[in-house]
Each structure stands twice: as C-alpha cells, then as structure tokens.
mmCIF file of C-alpha atoms in Angstrom:
data_model
loop_
_atom_site.group_PDB
_atom_site.id
_atom_site.type_symbol
_atom_site.label_atom_id
_atom_site.label_comp_id
_atom_site.label_asym_id
_atom_site.label_seq_id
_atom_site.Cartn_x
_atom_site.Cartn_y
_atom_site.Cartn_z
ATOM 1 C CA MET F 17 0.000 0.000 0.000
ATOM 2 C CA SER F 18 1.399 3.420 -0.887
ATOM 3 C CA HIS F 19 1.945 6.084 1.755
ATOM 4 C CA ILE F 20 -0.844 8.204 0.296
ATOM 5 C CA GLN F 21 -3.321 5.322 0.504
ATOM 6 C CA ASP F 22 -2.142 4.572 4.041
ATOM 7 C CA ALA F 23 -2.666 8.190 5.101
ATOM 8 C CA GLN F 24 -6.100 8.324 3.493
ATOM 9 C CA GLN F 25 -7.388 4.973 4.747
ATOM 10 C CA CYS F 26 -6.067 4.812 8.297
ATOM 11 C CA HIS F 27 -8.651 5.978 10.806
ATOM 12 C CA ARG F 28 -7.271 4.497 14.033
ATOM 13 C CA LEU F 29 -3.927 4.159 15.714
ATOM 14 C CA PRO F 30 -3.357 0.739 17.253
ATOM 15 C CA PRO F 31 -4.518 0.653 20.888
ATOM 16 C CA ASP F 32 -1.190 -0.715 22.127
ATOM 17 C CA ILE F 33 0.230 2.781 22.581
ATOM 18 C CA GLY F 34 -2.535 3.760 24.981
ATOM 19 C CA GLN F 35 -4.328 6.145 22.675
ATOM 20 C CA ARG F 36 -7.895 6.545 21.537
ATOM 21 C CA VAL F 37 -8.313 8.135 18.141
ATOM 22 C CA TYR F 38 -11.512 9.498 16.619
ATOM 23 C CA SER F 39 -11.333 10.286 12.927
ATOM 24 C CA PRO F 40 -14.561 10.061 10.926
ATOM 25 C CA GLY F 41 -14.072 11.204 7.333
ATOM 26 C CA PRO F 42 -12.360 14.525 6.625
ATOM 27 C CA PHE F 43 -12.718 15.748 10.195
ATOM 28 C CA PRO F 44 -9.722 16.369 12.469
ATOM 29 C CA VAL F 45 -7.924 13.434 14.063
ATOM 30 C CA THR F 46 -8.443 13.481 17.836
ATOM 31 C CA MET F 47 -6.023 11.639 20.098
ATOM 32 C CA ASP F 48 -6.620 11.088 23.816
ATOM 33 C CA PHE F 49 -3.667 9.848 25.862
ATOM 34 C CA THR F 50 -2.003 10.187 29.240
ATOM 35 C CA THR F 51 1.632 11.235 29.480
ATOM 36 C CA ALA F 52 4.189 9.365 31.601
ATOM 37 C CA SER F 53 3.665 11.842 34.440
ATOM 38 C CA GLY F 54 -0.086 11.208 34.376
ATOM 39 C CA LYS F 55 -1.236 14.324 32.496
ATOM 40 C CA PRO F 56 -4.281 13.444 30.362
ATOM 41 C CA LEU F 57 -4.211 15.239 27.017
ATOM 42 C CA ARG F 58 -6.479 15.560 24.021
ATOM 43 C CA VAL F 59 -4.742 16.524 20.795
ATOM 44 C CA ARG F 60 -6.832 17.544 17.793
ATOM 45 C CA VAL F 61 -4.923 17.536 14.506
ATOM 46 C CA PRO F 62 -6.448 18.961 11.314
ATOM 47 C CA ARG F 63 -6.868 16.179 8.759
ATOM 48 C CA SER F 64 -4.608 17.923 6.220
ATOM 49 C CA VAL F 65 -1.799 18.209 8.791
ATOM 50 C CA PHE F 66 -2.206 14.600 9.971
ATOM 51 C CA ASP F 67 -2.119 13.342 6.385
ATOM 52 C CA GLN F 68 1.124 15.248 5.772
ATOM 53 C CA LEU F 69 2.609 13.821 8.983
ATOM 54 C CA CYS F 70 1.574 10.335 7.812
ATOM 55 C CA LEU F 71 3.300 10.894 4.497
ATOM 56 C CA HIS F 72 6.431 12.221 6.198
ATOM 57 C CA HIS F 73 6.691 9.427 8.775
ATOM 58 C CA GLY F 74 5.425 6.587 6.607
ATOM 59 C CA ASN F 75 2.095 5.750 8.247
ATOM 60 C CA ALA F 76 -0.560 6.877 10.732
ATOM 61 C CA TYR F 77 0.890 4.889 13.631
ATOM 62 C CA LYS F 78 4.259 6.622 13.339
ATOM 63 C CA ALA F 79 2.625 10.033 12.864
ATOM 64 C CA GLY F 80 0.567 9.482 16.035
ATOM 65 C CA CYS F 81 3.665 8.377 17.932
ATOM 66 C CA TRP F 82 5.529 11.483 16.733
ATOM 67 C CA ILE F 83 2.757 13.743 18.053
ATOM 68 C CA THR F 84 2.641 11.854 21.362
ATOM 69 C CA VAL F 85 6.404 12.088 21.851
ATOM 70 C CA ARG F 86 6.435 15.829 21.070
ATOM 71 C CA CYS F 87 3.750 16.367 23.744
ATOM 72 C CA CYS F 88 5.641 14.230 26.252
ATOM 73 C CA GLU F 89 8.865 16.166 25.677
ATOM 74 C CA VAL F 90 7.256 19.216 27.294
ATOM 75 C CA GLU F 91 4.545 17.551 29.389
ATOM 76 C CA THR F 92 5.473 19.444 32.573
ATOM 77 C CA LEU F 93 4.688 22.789 30.918
ATOM 78 C CA SER F 94 1.288 24.438 30.507
ATOM 79 C CA ILE F 95 -1.241 23.153 27.975
ATOM 80 C CA GLU F 96 -0.790 26.335 25.935
ATOM 81 C CA THR F 97 2.985 25.835 25.823
ATOM 82 C CA ILE F 98 2.591 22.191 24.811
ATOM 83 C CA ALA F 99 0.306 23.293 21.959
ATOM 84 C CA ARG F 100 2.780 25.960 20.802
ATOM 85 C CA TYR F 101 5.644 23.475 20.913
ATOM 86 C CA VAL F 102 3.821 20.764 18.955
ATOM 87 C CA ASN F 103 2.725 23.297 16.341
ATOM 88 C CA MET F 104 6.234 24.734 16.049
ATOM 89 C CA MET F 105 7.782 21.277 15.624
ATOM 90 C CA ALA F 106 5.183 20.177 13.041
ATOM 91 C CA LYS F 107 5.442 23.409 11.103
ATOM 92 C CA ASN F 108 9.240 23.244 11.111
ATOM 93 C CA MET F 109 9.254 19.653 9.848
ATOM 94 C CA LEU F 110 6.582 20.119 7.198
ATOM 95 C CA ASN F 111 7.940 23.447 5.955
ATOM 96 C CA ARG F 112 11.442 21.943 5.742
ATOM 97 C CA ASP F 113 9.988 19.250 3.510
ATOM 98 C CA GLY F 114 8.134 21.892 1.496
ATOM 99 C CA THR F 115 4.894 19.942 1.925
ATOM 100 C CA MET F 116 2.747 22.447 3.788
ATOM 101 C CA PRO F 117 3.358 26.188 3.367
ATOM 102 C CA GLN F 118 0.352 27.184 5.470
ATOM 103 C CA MET F 119 -0.668 24.971 8.363
ATOM 104 C CA LEU F 120 -3.846 24.843 10.406
ATOM 105 C CA PRO F 121 -3.092 24.716 14.135
ATOM 106 C CA ILE F 122 -2.906 21.536 16.171
ATOM 107 C CA GLU F 123 -5.029 21.952 19.310
ATOM 108 C CA VAL F 124 -3.990 20.541 22.685
ATOM 109 C CA SER F 125 -6.252 20.472 25.728
ATOM 110 C CA SER F 126 -6.527 18.657 29.021
ATOM 111 C CA THR F 127 -9.127 15.941 29.351
ATOM 112 C CA ILE F 128 -9.531 16.672 33.057
ATOM 113 C CA LEU F 129 -12.816 18.409 33.731
ATOM 114 C CA SER F 130 -12.212 21.436 35.878
ATOM 115 C CA THR F 131 -14.507 21.725 38.869
ATOM 116 C CA VAL F 132 -15.419 25.111 40.218
ATOM 117 C CA GLY F 133 -15.634 25.570 43.975
ATOM 118 C CA ASN F 134 -13.934 22.304 44.965
#
C-alpha cells in the first residue's frame, strides 16, 4: 500500500500505545492519551496536517507516535505551551519538507474536567 493510501485509509492508531483516536471522514484526528507523568491530554490535529505527517513518517501509527512524543517532551509545561511546541515542531518539519506552506493549528487540551468551587 502506498503512503498516500495509508494516510487516506487509516482511521485508528493501534490501541497498544494507549491512545484513543476518533477520525470520521475529513474531520480532524483526535487523540486522547495520558503522558508518563499522568497528564491526560487531548490533541486535535487537522486532517490535512495529519495526512502530511503520515506521508512524512510513513504511516498513521508513526505520525501518532511522533505527536505523542512531542507532547511528552514538554509535558510538565502548561497546555498552551505544549500546543505551541507541537505546532512549532510540526510546522518546522513540514515546511522543511516543502509539503505544507500554510498549516492549520494543532489543538492541545486537558481531558480533566475542571470543577469550580472544589
């Protein structure tokens, strides 16, 4: 299977890396995972960006692992800083390859529900 077909047809990362991925059709790829320090994150990657990462890394599994590792590199920082870092790294890699001149942002959020007054 070619890399393009792999990027277009893969809708789930294997569960053995502790991730849940939601990716119906052309919508963004959403990854839920917990970092080594126990920080639960939700990363939402625009489909066009995820496809380019799949092409660069060879398949969706490796692209998902790349995103996870980038988040874990700075997991002790704020959610906003993690998001900036992941976007900077993706943009740097994809622009270096000349594959994506203008990139939609990758969103990072915590999956912990904040409780007010507790």
